[in-house]
PDB file of C-alpha atoms in Angstrom:
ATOM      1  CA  UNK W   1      30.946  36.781   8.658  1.00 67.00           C
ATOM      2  CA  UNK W   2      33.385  37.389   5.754  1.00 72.00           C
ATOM      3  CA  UNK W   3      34.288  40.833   7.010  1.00 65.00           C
ATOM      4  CA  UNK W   4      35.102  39.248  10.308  1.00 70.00           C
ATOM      5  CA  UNK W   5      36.671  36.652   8.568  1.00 71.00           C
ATOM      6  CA  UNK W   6      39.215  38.440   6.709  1.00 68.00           C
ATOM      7  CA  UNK W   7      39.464  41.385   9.802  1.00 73.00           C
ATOM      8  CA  UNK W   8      38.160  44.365   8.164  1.00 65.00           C
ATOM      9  CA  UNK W   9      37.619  47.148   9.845  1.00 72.00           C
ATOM     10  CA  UNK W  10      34.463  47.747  12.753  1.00 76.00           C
ATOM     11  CA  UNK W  11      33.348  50.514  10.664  1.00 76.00           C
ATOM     12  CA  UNK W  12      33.249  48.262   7.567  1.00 72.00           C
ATOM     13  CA  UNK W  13      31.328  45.788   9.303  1.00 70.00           C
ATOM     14  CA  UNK W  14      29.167  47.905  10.185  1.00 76.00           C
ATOM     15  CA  UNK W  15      28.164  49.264   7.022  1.00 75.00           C
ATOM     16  CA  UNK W  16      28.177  45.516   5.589  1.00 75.00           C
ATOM     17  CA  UNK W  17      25.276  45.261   8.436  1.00 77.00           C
ATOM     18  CA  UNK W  18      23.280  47.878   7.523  1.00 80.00           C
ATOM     19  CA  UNK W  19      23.393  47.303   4.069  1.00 78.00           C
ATOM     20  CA  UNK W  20      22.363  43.838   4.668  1.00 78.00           C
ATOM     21  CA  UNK W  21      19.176  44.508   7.007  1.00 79.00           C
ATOM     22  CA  UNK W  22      18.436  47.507   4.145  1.00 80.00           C
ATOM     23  CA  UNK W  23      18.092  44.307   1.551  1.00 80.00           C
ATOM     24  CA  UNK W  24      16.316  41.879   3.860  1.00 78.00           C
ATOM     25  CA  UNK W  25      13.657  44.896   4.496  1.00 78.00           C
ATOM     26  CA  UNK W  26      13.464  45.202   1.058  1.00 76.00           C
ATOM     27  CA  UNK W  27      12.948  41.899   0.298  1.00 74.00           C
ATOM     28  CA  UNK W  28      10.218  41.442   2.770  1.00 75.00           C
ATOM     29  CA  UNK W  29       8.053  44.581   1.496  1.00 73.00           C
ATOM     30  CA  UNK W  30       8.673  42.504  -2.240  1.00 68.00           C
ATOM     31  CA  UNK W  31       7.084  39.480  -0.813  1.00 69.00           C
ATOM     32  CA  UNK W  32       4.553  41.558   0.964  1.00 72.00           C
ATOM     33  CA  UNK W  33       3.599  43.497  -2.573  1.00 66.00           C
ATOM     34  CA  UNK W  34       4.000  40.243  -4.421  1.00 62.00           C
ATOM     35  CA  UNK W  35       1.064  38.498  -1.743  1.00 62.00           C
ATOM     36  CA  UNK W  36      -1.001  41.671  -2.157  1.00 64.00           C
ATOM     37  CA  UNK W  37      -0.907  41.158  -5.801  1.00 60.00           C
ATOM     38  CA  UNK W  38      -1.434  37.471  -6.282  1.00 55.00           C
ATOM     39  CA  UNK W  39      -4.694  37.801  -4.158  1.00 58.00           C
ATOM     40  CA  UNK W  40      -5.746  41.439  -6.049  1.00 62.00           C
ATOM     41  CA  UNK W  41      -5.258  38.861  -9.205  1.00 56.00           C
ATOM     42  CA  UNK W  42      -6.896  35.572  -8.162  1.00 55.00           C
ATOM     43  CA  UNK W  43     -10.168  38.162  -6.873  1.00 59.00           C
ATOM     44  CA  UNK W  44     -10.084  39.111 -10.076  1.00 58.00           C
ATOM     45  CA  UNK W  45      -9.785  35.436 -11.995  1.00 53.00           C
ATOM     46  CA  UNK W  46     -12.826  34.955  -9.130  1.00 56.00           C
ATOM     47  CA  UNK W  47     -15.185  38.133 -10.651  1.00 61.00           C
ATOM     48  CA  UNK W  48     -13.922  37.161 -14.025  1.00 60.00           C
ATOM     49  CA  UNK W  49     -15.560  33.401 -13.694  1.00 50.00           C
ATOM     50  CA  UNK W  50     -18.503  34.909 -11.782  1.00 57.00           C
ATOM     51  CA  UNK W  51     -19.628  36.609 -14.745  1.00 61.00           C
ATOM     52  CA  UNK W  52     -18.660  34.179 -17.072  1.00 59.00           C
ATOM     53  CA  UNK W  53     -20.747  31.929 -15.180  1.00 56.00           C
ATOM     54  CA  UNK W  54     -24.264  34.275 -14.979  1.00 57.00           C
ATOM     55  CA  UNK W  55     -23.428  35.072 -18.929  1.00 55.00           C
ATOM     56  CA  UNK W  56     -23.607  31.221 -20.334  1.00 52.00           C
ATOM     57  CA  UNK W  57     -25.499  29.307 -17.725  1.00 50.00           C
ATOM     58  CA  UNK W  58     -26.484  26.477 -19.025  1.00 48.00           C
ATOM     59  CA  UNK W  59     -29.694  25.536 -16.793  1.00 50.00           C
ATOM     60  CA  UNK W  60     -30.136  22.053 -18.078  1.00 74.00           C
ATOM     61  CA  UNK W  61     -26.686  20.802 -16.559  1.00 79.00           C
ATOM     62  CA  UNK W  62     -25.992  20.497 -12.635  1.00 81.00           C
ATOM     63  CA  UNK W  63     -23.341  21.963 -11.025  1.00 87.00           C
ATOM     64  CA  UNK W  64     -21.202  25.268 -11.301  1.00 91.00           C
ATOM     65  CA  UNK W  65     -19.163  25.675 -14.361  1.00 92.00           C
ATOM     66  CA  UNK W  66     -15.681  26.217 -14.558  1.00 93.00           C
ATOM     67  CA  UNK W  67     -12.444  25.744 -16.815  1.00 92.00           C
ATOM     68  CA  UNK W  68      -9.792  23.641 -15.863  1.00 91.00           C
ATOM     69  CA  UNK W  69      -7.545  25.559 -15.454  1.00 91.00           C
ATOM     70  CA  UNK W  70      -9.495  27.836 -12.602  1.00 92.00           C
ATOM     71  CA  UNK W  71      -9.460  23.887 -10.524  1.00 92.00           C
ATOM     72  CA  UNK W  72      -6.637  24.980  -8.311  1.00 93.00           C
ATOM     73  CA  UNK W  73      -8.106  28.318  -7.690  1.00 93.00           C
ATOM     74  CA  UNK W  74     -12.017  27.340  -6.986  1.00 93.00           C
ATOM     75  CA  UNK W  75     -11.463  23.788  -5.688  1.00 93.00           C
ATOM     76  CA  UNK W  76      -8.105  23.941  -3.679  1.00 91.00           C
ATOM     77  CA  UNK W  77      -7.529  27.376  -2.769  1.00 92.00           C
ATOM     78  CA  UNK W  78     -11.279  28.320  -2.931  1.00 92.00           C
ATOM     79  CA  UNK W  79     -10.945  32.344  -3.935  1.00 90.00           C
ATOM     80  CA  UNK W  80     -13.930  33.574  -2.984  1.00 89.00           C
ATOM     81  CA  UNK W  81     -15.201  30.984  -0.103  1.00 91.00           C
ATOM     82  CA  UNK W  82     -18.154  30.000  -2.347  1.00 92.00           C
ATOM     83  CA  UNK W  83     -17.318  26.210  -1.431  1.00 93.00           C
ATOM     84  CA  UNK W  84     -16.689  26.959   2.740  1.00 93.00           C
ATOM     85  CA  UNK W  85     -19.362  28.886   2.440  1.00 94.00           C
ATOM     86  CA  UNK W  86     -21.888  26.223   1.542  1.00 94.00           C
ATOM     87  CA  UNK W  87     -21.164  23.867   4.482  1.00 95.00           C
ATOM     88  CA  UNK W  88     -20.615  21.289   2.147  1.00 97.00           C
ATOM     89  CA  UNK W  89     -18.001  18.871   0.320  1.00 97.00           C
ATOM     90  CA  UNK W  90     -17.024  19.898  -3.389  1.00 97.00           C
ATOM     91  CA  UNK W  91     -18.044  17.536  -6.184  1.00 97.00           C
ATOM     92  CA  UNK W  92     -16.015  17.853  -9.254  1.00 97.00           C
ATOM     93  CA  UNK W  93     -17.771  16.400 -12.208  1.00 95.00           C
ATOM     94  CA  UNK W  94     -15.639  16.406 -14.891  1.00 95.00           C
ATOM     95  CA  UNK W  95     -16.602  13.951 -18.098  1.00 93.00           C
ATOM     96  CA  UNK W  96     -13.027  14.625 -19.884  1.00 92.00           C
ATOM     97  CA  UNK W  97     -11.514  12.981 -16.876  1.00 91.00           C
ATOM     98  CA  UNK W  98      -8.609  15.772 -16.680  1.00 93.00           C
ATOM     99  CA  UNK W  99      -9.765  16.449 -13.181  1.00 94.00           C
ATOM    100  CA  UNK W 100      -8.760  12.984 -12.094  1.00 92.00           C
ATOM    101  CA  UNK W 101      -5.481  13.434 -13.421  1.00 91.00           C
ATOM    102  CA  UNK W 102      -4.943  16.509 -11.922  1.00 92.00           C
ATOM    103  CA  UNK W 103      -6.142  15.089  -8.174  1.00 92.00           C
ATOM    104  CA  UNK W 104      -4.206  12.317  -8.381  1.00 89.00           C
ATOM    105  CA  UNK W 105      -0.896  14.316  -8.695  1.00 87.00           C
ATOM    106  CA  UNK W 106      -1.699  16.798  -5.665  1.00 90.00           C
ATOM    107  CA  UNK W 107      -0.977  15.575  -1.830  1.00 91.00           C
ATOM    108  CA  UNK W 108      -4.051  13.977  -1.461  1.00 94.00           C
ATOM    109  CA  UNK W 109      -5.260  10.625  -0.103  1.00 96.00           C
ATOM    110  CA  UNK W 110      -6.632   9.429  -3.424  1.00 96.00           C
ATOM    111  CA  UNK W 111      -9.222   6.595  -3.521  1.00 96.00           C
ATOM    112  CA  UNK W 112     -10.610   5.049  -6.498  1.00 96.00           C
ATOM    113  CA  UNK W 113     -13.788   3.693  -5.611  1.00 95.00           C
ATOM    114  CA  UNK W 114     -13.493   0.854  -8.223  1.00 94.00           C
ATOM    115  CA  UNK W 115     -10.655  -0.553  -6.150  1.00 94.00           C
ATOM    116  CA  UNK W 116     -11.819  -2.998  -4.207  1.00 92.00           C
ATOM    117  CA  UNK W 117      -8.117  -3.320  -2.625  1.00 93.00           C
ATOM    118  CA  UNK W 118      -8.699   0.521  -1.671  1.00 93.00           C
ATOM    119  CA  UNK W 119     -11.875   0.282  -0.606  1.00 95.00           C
ATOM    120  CA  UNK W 120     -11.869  -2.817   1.643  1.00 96.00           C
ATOM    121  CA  UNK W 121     -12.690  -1.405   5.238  1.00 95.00           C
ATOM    122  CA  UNK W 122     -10.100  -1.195   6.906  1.00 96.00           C
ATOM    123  CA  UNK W 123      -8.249   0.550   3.899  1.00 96.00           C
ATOM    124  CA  UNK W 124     -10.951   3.294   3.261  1.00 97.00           C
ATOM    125  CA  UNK W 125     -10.496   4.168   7.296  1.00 97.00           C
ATOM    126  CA  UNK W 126      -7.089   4.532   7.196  1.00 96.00           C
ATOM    127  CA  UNK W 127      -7.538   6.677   3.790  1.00 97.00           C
ATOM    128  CA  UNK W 128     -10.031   9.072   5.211  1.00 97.00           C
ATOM    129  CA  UNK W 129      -8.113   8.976   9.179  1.00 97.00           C
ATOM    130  CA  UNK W 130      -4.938   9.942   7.290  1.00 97.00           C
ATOM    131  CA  UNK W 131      -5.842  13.042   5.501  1.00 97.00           C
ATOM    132  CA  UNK W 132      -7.295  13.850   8.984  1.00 97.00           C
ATOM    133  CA  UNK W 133      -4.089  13.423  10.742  1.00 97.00           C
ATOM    134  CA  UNK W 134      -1.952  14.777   8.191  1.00 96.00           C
ATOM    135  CA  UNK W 135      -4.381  17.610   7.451  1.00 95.00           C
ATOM    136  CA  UNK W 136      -4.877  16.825   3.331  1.00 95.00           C
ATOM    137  CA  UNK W 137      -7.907  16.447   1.058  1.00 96.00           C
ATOM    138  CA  UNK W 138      -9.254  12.976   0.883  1.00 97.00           C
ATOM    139  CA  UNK W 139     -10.154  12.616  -2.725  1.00 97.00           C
ATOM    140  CA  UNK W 140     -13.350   9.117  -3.571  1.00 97.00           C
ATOM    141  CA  UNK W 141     -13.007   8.716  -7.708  1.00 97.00           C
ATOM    142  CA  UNK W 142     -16.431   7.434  -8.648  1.00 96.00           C
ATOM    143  CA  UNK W 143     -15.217   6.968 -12.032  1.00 95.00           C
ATOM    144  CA  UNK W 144     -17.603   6.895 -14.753  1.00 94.00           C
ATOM    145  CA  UNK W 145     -19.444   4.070 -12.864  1.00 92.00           C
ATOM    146  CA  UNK W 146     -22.711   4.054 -11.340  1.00 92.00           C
ATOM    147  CA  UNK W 147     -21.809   2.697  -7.587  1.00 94.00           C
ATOM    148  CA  UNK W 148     -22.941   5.501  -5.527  1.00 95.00           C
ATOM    149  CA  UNK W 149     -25.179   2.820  -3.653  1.00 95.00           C
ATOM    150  CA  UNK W 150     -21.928   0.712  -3.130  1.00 95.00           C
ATOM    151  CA  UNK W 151     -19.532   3.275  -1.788  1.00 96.00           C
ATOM    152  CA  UNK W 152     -22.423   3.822   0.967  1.00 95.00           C
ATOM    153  CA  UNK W 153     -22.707   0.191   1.974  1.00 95.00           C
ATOM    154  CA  UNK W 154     -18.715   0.380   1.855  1.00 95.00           C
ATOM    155  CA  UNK W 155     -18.457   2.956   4.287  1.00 96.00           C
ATOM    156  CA  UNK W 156     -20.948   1.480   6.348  1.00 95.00           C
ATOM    157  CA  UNK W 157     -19.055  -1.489   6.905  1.00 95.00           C
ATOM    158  CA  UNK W 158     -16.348   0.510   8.712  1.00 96.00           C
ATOM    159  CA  UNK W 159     -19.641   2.621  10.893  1.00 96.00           C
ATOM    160  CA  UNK W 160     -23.317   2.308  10.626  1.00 94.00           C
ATOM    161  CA  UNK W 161     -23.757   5.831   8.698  1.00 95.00           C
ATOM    162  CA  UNK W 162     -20.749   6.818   8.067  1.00 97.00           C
ATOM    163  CA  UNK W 163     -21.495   8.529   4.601  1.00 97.00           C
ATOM    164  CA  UNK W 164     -23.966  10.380   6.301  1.00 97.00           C
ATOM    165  CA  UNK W 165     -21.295  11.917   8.501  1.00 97.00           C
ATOM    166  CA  UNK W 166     -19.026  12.409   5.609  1.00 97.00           C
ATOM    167  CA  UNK W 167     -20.872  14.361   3.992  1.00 97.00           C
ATOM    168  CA  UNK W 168     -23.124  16.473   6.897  1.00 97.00           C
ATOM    169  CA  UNK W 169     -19.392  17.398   7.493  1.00 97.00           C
ATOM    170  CA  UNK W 170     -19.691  16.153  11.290  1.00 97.00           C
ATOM    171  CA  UNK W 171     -16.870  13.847  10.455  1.00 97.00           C
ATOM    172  CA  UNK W 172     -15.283  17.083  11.489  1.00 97.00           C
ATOM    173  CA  UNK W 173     -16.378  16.478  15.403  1.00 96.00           C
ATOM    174  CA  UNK W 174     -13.039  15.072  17.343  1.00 96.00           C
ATOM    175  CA  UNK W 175     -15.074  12.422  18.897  1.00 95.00           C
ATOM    176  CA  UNK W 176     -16.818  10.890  15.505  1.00 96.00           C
ATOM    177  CA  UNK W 177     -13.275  11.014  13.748  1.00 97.00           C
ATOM    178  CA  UNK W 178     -11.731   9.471  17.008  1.00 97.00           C
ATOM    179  CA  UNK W 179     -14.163   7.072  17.541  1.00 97.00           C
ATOM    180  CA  UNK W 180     -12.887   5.745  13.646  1.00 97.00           C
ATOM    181  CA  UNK W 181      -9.525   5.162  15.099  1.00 97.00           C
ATOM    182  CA  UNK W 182      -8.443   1.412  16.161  1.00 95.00           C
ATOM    183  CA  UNK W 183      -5.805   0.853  18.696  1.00 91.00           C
ATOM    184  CA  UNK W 184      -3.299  -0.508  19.163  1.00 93.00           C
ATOM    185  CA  UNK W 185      -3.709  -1.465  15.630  1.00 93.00           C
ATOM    186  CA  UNK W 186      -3.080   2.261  14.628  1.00 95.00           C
ATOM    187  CA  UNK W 187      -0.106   2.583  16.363  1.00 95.00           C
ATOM    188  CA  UNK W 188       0.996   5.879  18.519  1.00 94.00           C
ATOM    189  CA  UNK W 189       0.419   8.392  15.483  1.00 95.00           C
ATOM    190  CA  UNK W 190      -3.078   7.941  15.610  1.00 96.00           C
ATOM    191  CA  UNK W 191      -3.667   8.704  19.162  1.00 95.00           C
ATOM    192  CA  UNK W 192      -5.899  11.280  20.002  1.00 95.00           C
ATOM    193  CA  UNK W 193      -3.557  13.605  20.623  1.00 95.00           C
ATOM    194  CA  UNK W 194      -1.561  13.710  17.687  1.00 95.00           C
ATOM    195  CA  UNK W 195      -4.568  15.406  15.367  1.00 97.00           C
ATOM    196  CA  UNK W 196      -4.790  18.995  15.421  1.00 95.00           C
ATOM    197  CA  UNK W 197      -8.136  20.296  15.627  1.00 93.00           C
ATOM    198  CA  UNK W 198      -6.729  23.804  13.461  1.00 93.00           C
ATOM    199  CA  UNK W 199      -5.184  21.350  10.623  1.00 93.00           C
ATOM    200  CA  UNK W 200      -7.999  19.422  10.075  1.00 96.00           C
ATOM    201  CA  UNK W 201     -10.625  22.500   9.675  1.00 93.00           C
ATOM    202  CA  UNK W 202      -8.277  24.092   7.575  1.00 92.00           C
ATOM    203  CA  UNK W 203      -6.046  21.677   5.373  1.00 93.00           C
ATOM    204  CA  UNK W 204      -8.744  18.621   5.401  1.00 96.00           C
ATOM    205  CA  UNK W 205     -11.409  18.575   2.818  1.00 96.00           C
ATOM    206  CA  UNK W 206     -13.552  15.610   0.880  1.00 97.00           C
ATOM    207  CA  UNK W 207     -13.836  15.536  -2.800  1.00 97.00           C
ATOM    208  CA  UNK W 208     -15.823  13.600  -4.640  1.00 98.00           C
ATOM    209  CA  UNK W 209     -14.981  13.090  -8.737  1.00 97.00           C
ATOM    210  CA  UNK W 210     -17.299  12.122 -11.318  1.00 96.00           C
ATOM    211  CA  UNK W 211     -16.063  11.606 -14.691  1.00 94.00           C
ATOM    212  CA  UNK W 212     -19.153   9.769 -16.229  1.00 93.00           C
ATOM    213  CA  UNK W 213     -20.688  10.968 -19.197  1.00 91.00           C
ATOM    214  CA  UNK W 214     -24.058  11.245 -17.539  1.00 91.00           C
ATOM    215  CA  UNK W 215     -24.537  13.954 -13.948  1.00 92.00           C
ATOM    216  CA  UNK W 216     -23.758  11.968 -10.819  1.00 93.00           C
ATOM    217  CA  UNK W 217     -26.868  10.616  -8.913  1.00 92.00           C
ATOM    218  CA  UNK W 218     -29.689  13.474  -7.497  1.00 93.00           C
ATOM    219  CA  UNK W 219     -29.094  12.835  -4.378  1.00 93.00           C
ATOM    220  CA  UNK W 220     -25.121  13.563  -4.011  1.00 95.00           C
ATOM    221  CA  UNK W 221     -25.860  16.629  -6.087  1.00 95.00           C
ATOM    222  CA  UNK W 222     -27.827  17.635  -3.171  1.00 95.00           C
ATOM    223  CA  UNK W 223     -25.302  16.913  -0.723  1.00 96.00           C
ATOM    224  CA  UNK W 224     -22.636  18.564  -2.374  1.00 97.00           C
ATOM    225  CA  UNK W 225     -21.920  21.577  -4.093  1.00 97.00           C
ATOM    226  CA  UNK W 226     -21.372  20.483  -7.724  1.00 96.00           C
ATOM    227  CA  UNK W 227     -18.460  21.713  -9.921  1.00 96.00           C
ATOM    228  CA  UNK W 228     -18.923  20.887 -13.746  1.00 95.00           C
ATOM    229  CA  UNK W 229     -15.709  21.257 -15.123  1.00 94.00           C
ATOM    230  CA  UNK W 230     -16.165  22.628 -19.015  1.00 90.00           C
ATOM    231  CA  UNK W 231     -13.194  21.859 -21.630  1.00 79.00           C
ATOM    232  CA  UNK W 232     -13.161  23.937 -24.667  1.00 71.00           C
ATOM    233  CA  UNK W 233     -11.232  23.130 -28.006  1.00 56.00           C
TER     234      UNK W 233
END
């Protein structure tokens, strides 16, 4: 457009062009080798933690353990497909709290389940709708408090069994997450046809945190595949 600009020459131009085209090819191969590499090195973080893991198991704890600083990779990203390939939700059990912290900052639809502004019914359906629509984890803090028991008679308040649902991952069915939405009330972004089936399996994902001192109940061990997140001095 310069060249043009200030009338060079066609042959000019041309050469400008090619030159041009020679750079954007080159910068495309770069981002190609630069994607090639990033996954070559987070495989390698992955192998790196799997061993790590098998060498200092500690049997007597629940849950898989990890550093904090592997969070993004295993929890987010999930190099390796060890949490997709369970079939269920992640729980992050972190006593240090740093977890928290770190889930709060991400684009999430963060609930603390201590809140009884955030979880009043109507609240905690719009939370969990939400990261539907918008294809984003939905993140339920349980503190360091023993309410397990609570946050199930919470969510049944909005459906009869909806924790069950949650966490059997058929929350993932269009017609149970549809049949959580309330119009008009909702308005016109939460009609049916505004979620996309591909967003939601890929981009939506429940967490549950833990940051209590003792493991999180039996039961949502069970359900879940445990994370115990290990900070070292």
């Amino acid at each position: 457009d310069t060249c043009v600009g200030e009338g060079k020459g066609e042959e000019l131009i041309k050469v400008t062009l090619q030159h041009i085209h020679e750079q954007e090819e080159n910068l495309a191969n770069a981002k190609k080798a630069a994607a090639a590499a990033l996954e070559k090195l987070q495989m390698a973080k992955f192998a790196l933690r799997e061993k790590e893991s098998k060498d200092g198991e500690e049997e007597e704890l629940p849950g898989e353990a990890i550093k904090i600083k592997d969070l993004d990779d295993v929890l987010l990203k999930d190099i390796g497909n060890k949490v997709r390939d369970s079939g269920k939700w992640p729980l992050v059990w972190d006593a240090s709290g740093q977890s928290g912290i770190f889930l709060r900052y991400i684009d999430s639809n963060y609930v603390n389940a201590v809140s009884k502004a955030l979880m009043e019914p109507n609240k905690l359906r719009r939370s969990i709708l939400g990261a539907m629509r918008y294809g984003k984890p939905f993140v339920l803090d349980l503190m360091d408090v023993d309410i397990w028991d609570e946050v199930q008679r919470d969510m049944d308040l909005i459906q009869f069994e909806l924790m069950d649902k949650v966490l059997d991952q058929s929350i993932l069915n269009e017609r149970t997450y549809l049949s959580l939405v309330r119009q008009p009330g909702d308005g016109e972004e939460y009609e049916a046809n505004k979620f996309q089936e591909a967003k939601i399996r890929e981009k939506f994902k429940v967490i549950f945190l833990s940051s209590g001192k003792s493991p999180p109940p039996a039961d949502l061990l069970a359900k879940t595949f445990p994370l115990r997140v290990v900070v070292k001095n």
